[in-house]
Coordinates of C-alpha atoms in Angstrom, one line a residue:
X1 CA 19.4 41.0 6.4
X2 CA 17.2 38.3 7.0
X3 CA 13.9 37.7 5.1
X4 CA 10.7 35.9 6.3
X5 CA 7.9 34.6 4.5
X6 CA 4.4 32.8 5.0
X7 CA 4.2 29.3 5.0
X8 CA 3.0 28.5 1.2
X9 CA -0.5 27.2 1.2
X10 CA -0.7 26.9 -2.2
X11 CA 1.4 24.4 -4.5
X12 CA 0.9 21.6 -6.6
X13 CA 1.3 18.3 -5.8
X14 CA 1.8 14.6 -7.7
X15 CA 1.3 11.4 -7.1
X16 CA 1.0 8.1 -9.5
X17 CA -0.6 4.5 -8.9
X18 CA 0.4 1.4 -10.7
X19 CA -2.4 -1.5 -11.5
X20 CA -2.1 -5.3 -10.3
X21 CA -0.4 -5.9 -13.8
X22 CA 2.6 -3.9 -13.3
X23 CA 5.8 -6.1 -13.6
X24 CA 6.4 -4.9 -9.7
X25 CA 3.2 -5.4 -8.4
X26 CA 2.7 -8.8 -9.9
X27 CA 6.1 -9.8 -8.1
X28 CA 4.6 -8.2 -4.8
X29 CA 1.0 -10.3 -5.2
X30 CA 3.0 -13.8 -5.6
X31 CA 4.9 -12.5 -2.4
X32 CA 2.3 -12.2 -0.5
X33 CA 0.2 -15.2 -1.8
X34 CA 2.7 -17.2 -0.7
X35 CA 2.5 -15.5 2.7
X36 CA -1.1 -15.9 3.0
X37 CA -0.3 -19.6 2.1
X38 CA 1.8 -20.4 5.2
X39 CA -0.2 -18.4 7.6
X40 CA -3.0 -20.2 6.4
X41 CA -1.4 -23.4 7.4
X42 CA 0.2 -22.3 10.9
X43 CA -1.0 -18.4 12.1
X44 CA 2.8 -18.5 13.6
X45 CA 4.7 -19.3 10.3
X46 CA 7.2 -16.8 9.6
X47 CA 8.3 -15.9 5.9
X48 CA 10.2 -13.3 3.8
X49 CA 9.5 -13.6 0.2
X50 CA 10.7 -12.0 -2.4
X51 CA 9.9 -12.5 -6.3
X52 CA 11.4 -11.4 -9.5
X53 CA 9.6 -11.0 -12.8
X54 CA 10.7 -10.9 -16.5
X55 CA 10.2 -11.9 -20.1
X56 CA 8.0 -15.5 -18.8
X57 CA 10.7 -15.9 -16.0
X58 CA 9.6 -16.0 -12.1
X59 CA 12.4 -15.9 -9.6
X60 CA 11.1 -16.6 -5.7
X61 CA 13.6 -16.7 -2.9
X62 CA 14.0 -15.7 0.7
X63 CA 13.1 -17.4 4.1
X64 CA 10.5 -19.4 5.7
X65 CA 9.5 -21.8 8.5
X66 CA 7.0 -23.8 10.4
X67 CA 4.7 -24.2 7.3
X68 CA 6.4 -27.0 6.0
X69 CA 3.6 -28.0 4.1
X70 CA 4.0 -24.6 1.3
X71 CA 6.2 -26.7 -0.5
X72 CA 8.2 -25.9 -3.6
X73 CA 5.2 -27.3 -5.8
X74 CA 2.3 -25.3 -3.8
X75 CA 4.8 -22.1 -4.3
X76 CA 4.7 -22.7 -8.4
X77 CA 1.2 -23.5 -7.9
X78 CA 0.3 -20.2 -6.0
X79 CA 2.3 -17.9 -8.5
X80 CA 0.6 -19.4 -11.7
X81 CA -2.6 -19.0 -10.2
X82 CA -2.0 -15.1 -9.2
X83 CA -0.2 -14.5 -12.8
X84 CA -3.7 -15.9 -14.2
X85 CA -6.0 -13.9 -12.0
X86 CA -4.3 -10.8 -13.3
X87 CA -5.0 -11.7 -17.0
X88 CA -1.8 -12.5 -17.9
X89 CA -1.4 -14.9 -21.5
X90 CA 0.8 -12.8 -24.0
X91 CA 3.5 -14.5 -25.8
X92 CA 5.9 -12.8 -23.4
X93 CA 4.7 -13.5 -20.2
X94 CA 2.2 -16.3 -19.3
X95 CA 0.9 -17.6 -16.4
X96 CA 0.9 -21.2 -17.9
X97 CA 4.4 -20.9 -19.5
X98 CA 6.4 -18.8 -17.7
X99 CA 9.9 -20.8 -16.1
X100 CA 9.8 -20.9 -12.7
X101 CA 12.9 -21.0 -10.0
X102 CA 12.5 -21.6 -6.5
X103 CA 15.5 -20.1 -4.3
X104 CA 13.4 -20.0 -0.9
X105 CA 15.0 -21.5 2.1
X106 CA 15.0 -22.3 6.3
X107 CA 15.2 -19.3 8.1
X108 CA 18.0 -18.2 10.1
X109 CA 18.7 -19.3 13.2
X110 CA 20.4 -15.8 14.1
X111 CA 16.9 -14.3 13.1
X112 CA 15.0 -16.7 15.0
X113 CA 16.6 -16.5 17.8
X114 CA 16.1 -12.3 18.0
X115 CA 13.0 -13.1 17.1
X116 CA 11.2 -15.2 19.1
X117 CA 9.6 -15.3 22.8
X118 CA 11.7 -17.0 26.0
X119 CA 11.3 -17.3 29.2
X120 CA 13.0 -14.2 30.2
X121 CA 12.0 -12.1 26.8
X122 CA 9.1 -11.1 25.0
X123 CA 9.3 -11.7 21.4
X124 CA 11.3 -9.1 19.8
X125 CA 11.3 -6.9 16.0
X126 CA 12.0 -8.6 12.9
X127 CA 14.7 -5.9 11.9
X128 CA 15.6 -2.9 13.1
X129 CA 14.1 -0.2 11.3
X130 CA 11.8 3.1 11.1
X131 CA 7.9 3.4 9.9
X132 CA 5.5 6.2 10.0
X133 CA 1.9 6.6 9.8
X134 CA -0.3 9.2 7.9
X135 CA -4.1 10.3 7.6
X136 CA -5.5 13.6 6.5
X137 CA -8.9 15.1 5.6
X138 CA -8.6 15.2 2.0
X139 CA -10.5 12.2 1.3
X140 CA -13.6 9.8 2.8
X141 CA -10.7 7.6 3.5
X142 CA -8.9 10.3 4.7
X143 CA -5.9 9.9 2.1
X144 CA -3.7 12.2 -0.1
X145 CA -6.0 13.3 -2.7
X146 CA -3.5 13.1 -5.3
X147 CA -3.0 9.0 -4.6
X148 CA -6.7 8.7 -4.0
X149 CA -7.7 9.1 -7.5
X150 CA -4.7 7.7 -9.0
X151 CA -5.8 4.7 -7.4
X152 CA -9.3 4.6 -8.5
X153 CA -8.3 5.6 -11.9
X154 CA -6.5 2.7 -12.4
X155 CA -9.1 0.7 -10.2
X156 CA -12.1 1.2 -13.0
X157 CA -9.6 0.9 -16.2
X158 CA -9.2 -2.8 -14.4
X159 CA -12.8 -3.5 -13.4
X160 CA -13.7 -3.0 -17.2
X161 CA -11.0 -4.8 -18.7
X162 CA -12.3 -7.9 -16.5
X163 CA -15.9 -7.3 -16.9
X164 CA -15.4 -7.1 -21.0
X165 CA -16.3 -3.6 -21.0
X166 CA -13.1 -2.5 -21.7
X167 CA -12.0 -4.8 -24.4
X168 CA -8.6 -4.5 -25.9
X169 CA -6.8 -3.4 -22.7
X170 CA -4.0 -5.3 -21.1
X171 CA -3.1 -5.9 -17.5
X172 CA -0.5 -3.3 -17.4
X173 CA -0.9 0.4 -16.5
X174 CA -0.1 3.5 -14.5
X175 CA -1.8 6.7 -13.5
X176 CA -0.1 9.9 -12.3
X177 CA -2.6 12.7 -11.2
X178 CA -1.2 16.2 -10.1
X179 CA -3.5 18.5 -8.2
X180 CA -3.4 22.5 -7.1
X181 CA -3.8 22.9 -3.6
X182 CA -5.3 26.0 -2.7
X183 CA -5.0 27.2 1.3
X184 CA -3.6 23.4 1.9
X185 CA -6.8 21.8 0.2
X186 CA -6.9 20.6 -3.3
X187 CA -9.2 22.3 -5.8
X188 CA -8.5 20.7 -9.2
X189 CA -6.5 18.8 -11.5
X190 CA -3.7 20.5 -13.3
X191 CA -2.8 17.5 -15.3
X192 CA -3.6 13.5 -15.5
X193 CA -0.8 10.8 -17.2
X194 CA -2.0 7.8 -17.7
X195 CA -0.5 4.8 -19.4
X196 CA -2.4 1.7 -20.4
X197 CA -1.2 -1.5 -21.9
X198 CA -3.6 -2.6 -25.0
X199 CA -3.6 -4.8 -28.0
X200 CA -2.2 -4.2 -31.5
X201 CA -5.2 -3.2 -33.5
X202 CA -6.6 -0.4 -30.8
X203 CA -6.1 3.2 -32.3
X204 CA -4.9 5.7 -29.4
X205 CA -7.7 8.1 -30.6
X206 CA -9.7 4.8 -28.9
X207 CA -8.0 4.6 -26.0
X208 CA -7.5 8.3 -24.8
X209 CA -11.6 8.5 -25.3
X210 CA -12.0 5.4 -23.1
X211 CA -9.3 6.5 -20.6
X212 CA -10.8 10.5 -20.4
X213 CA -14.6 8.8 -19.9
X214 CA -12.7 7.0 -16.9
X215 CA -11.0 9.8 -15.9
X216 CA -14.3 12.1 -16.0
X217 CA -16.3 10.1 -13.9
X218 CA -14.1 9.7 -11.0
X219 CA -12.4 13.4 -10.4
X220 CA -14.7 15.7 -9.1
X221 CA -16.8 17.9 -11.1
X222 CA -14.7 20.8 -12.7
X223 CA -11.8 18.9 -11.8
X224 CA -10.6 17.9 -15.5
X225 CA -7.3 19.5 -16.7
X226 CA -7.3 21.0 -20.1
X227 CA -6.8 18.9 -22.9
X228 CA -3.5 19.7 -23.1
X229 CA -2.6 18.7 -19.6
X230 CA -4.5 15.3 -19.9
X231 CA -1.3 12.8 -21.6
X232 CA -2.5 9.1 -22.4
X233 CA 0.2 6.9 -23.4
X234 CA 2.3 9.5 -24.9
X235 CA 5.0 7.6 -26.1
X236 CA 2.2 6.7 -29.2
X237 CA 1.7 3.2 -28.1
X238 CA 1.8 0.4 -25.0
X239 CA 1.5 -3.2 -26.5
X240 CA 5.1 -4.4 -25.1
X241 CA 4.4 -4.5 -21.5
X242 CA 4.2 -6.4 -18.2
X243 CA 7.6 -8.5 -17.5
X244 CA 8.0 -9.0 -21.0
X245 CA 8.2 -5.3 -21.1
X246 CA 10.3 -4.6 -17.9
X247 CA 11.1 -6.5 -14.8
X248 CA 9.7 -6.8 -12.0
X249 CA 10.3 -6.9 -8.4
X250 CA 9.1 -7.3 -5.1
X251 CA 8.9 -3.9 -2.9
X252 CA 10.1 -1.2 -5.5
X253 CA 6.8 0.7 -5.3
X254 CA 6.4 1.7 -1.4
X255 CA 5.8 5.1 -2.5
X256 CA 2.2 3.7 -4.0
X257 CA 2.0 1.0 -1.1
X258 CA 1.6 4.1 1.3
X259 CA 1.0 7.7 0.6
X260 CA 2.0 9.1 -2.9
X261 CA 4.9 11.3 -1.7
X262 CA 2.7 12.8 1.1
X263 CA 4.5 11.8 3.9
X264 CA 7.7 10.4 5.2
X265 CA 8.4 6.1 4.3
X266 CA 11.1 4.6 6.7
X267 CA 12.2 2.7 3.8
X268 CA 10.7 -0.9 4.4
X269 CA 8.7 -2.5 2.1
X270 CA 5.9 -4.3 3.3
X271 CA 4.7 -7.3 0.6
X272 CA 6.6 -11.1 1.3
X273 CA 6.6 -10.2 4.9
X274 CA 5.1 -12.1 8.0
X275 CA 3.7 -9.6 10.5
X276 CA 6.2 -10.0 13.4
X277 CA 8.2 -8.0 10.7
X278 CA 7.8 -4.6 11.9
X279 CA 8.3 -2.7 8.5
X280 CA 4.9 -4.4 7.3
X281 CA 2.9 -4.7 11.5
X282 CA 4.5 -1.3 12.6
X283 CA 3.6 0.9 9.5
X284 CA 0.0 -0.6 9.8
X285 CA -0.6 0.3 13.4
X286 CA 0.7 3.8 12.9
X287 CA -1.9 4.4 10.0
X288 CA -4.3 2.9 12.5
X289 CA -3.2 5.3 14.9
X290 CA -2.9 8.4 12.9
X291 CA -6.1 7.6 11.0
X292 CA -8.1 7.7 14.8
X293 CA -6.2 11.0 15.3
X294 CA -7.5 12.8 12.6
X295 CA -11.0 10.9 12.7
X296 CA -11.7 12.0 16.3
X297 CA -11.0 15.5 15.8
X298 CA -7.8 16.3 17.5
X299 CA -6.2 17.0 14.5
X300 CA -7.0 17.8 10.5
X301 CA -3.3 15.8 9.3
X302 CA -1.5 13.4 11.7
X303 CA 1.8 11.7 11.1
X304 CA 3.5 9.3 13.3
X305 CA 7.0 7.5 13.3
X306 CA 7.7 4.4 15.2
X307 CA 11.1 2.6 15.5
X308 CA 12.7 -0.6 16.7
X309 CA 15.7 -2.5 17.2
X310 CA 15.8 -6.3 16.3
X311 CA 15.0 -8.7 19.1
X312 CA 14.1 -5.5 21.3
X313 CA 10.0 -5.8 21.8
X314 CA 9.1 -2.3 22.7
X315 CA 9.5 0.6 20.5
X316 CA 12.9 2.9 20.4
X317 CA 10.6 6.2 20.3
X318 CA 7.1 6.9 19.3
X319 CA 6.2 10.5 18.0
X320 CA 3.3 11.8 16.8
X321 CA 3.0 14.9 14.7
X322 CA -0.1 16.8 14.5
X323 CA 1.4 19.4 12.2
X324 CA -1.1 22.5 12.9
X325 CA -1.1 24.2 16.5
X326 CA -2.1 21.4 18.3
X327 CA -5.4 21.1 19.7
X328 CA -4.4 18.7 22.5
X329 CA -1.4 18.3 24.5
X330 CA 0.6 16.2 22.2
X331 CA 2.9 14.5 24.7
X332 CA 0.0 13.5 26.4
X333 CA -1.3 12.2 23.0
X334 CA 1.2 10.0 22.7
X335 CA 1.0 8.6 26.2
X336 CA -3.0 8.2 25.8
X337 CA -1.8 6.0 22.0
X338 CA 0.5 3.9 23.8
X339 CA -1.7 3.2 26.5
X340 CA -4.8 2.3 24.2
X341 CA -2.2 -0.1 21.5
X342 CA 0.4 -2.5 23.0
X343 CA 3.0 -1.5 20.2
X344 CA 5.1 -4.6 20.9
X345 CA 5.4 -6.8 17.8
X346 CA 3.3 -9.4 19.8
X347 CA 0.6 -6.8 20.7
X348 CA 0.5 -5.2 17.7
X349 CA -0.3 -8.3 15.8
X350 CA -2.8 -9.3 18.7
X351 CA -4.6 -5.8 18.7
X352 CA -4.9 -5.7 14.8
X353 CA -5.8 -9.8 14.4
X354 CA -2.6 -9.8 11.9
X355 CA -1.6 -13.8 11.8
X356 CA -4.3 -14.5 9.3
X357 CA -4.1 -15.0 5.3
X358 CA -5.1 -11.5 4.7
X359 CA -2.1 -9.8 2.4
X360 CA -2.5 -10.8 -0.7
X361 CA -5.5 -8.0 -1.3
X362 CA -2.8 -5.3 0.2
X363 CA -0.8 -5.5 -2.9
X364 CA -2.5 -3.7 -5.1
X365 CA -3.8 -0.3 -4.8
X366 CA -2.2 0.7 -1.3
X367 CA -2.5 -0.9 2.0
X368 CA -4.1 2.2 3.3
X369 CA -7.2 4.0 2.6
X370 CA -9.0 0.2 1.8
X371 CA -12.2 -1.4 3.6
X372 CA -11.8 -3.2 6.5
X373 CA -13.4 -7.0 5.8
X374 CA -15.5 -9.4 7.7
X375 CA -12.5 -11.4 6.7
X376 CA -10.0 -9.4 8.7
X377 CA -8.4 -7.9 5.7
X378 CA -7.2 -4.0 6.7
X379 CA -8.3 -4.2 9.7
X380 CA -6.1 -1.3 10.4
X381 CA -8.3 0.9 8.5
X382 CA -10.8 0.7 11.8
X383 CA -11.6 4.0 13.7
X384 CA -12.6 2.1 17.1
X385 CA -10.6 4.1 18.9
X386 CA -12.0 7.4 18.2
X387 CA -15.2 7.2 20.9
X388 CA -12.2 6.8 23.9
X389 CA -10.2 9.8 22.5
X390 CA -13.0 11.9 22.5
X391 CA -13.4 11.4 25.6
X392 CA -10.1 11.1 26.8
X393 CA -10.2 14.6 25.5
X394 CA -13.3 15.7 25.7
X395 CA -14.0 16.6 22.6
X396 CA -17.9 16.4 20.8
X397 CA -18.4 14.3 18.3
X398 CA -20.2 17.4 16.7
X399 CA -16.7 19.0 16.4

């Protein structure tokens, strides 16, 4: 006998954050410095760096060429530089003592040659590989709710430790905020983890007051969990931390890069990457795309998946997911997308200005749900396409 149910409309849902002085996203930062380093010097330099962190040891190594002028020396000088913007000068990890080895190289000719434009080829994918794309109502920035304010947790716990207010915290944290979703929406915090890095002499009374001040400010009002559901540092203490506390490494937290859990990741990560690199160009034009989706109206969640073959320029498939009945004809949605975005590496790139020293910023707190800049940075947080899909499909602004 077969049984049927509703779909469940009401759950609980998780997601967690990590601050620029996580041992990962310290490693992710110098990756992309370094990026924003050669494409400052030639907008066509191509690069994949990855770094390693631990007790005052950096590692860098990977590919790079046509910004011959990021030598080995500018490379130290860029990673010392991003270790000390962080706040980093503890007796096991310092941005003026930490050892440094250098392991990047030439790229490959095989990659190169996939790679790049000819006479009888446009220039092709990176890799192969898979990305997706995600926006929904639950936020301004039409974000996951959960990763929203996991984010700006951590976001203020940094801006006072900078600013003094704070004093006694260390570079190091993380934030994990689970809400209940009632009828698919989110309606309050069922419990808040938070995990901050400090000095010796600050009691944890201190610190939780501090941290559930933060906290307070940020959720909405009535959002707070009981006091039994709100945990900060509960393993008693968090002076040991950083790389001196665990290692770090470039691209372990895609998860926070993107969307808390709340969609689907191909896999790629995206910091230490150029952007003929699909895994970090491809990824950002689907956001763009889903985020003028759901900002236009046709649709309250949007996801889309994107996939390529190295050296191949145009996509293997585009699909785009609208999840609810749809409110347009969705193959005709995805013709109207491809028409409006060349999704070619090259046009990708060109329709989101991408060859410019904008990374570094992307690699901490998300590279989605940010400000676009008068520099260019996130420019694929920019809803100008949503005035032609109204109209494409004739849909009121008022709706």
């Amino acid at each position: 006998m077969s049984t049927s149910y509703k779909v469940r409309n009401s759950y609980i849902f998780t997601s967690e954050s990590v601050s620029e002085g996580h041992p990962d996203k310290i490693c992710d930062q110098i990756s992309d410095a370094i990026v924003d380093a050669c494409l400052a010097e030639n907008p066509e330099a191509r690069c994949g760096i990855e770094t390693m962190a631990c007790t005052n040891q950096v590692v860098v190594a990977g590919e790079f060429r046509d910004a011959d002028g990021v030598t080995r020396q500018r490379m130290e000088e860029i990673a010392r530089q991003v270790v000390k913007d962080i706040g980093y000068q503890q007796r096991g990890f310092s941005w003026n003592t930490f050892e440094m080895a250098n392991y990047v190289h030439q790229q490959s000719a095989d990659i190169a040659r996939g790679v790049d434009s000819g006479e009888n080829k446009d220039e092709g994918a990176g890799d192969q590989g898979l990305m997706f794309g995600y926006a929904c109502r639950e936020t301004p920035d039409l974000m996951p709710a959960t990763l929203y304010y996991s984010h700006r947790i951590l976001q203020a716990l940094s801006e006072g430790r900078r600013s003094g207010k704070f004093a006694g915290l260390e570079p190091d944290a993380k934030s994990q905020v689970s809400l209940e979703y009632k009828d698919g929406k989110p309606v309050r915090a069922t419990s808040i983890v938070v995990s901050t890095q400090h000095h010796a002499g600050m009691e944890q009374s201190a610190i939780r007051d501090l941290v559930r001040d933060v906290v307070t400010e940020i959720l909405p009002k009535g959002w707070m969990p009981s006091e039994e559901q709100f945990f900060v540092n509960p393993t008693g203490q968090f002076i040991i931390g950083g790389p001196d506390g665990d290692s770090g490494l470039t691209g372990r937290k895609i998860i926070v890069d993107t969307y808390g859990g709340a969609a689907p990741h191909g896999g790629g990560a995206f910091s230490g990457k150029d952007p003929t690199k699909v895994d970090r160009s491809a990824a950002y034009v689907a956001r763009y795309l889903a985020k003028n989706v759901v900002e236009a109206g046709i649709a309250e969640r949007c996801t889309i998946q994107l996939s390529y073959a190295i050296g191949v320029s145009h996509p293997m498939s585009f699909y785009v997911n609208t999840h609810a009945a749809p409110k347009v004809d969705p193959e005709r949605l995805e013709k109207v997308l491809q028409e409006m975005v060349n999704l070619t590496p090259r046009g990708i790139r060109t329709h989101l200005k991408l060859n410019r020293p904008i990374y570094q910023p992307t690699a901490s707190y998300g590279h989605f749900g940010r400000k676009p800049t008068d520099a260019g940075h996130f420019s694929w947080e920019k809803t100008d396409l949503v005035d032609a899909l109204r109209r494409e499909f004739g849909i009121s602004a008022a709706a």
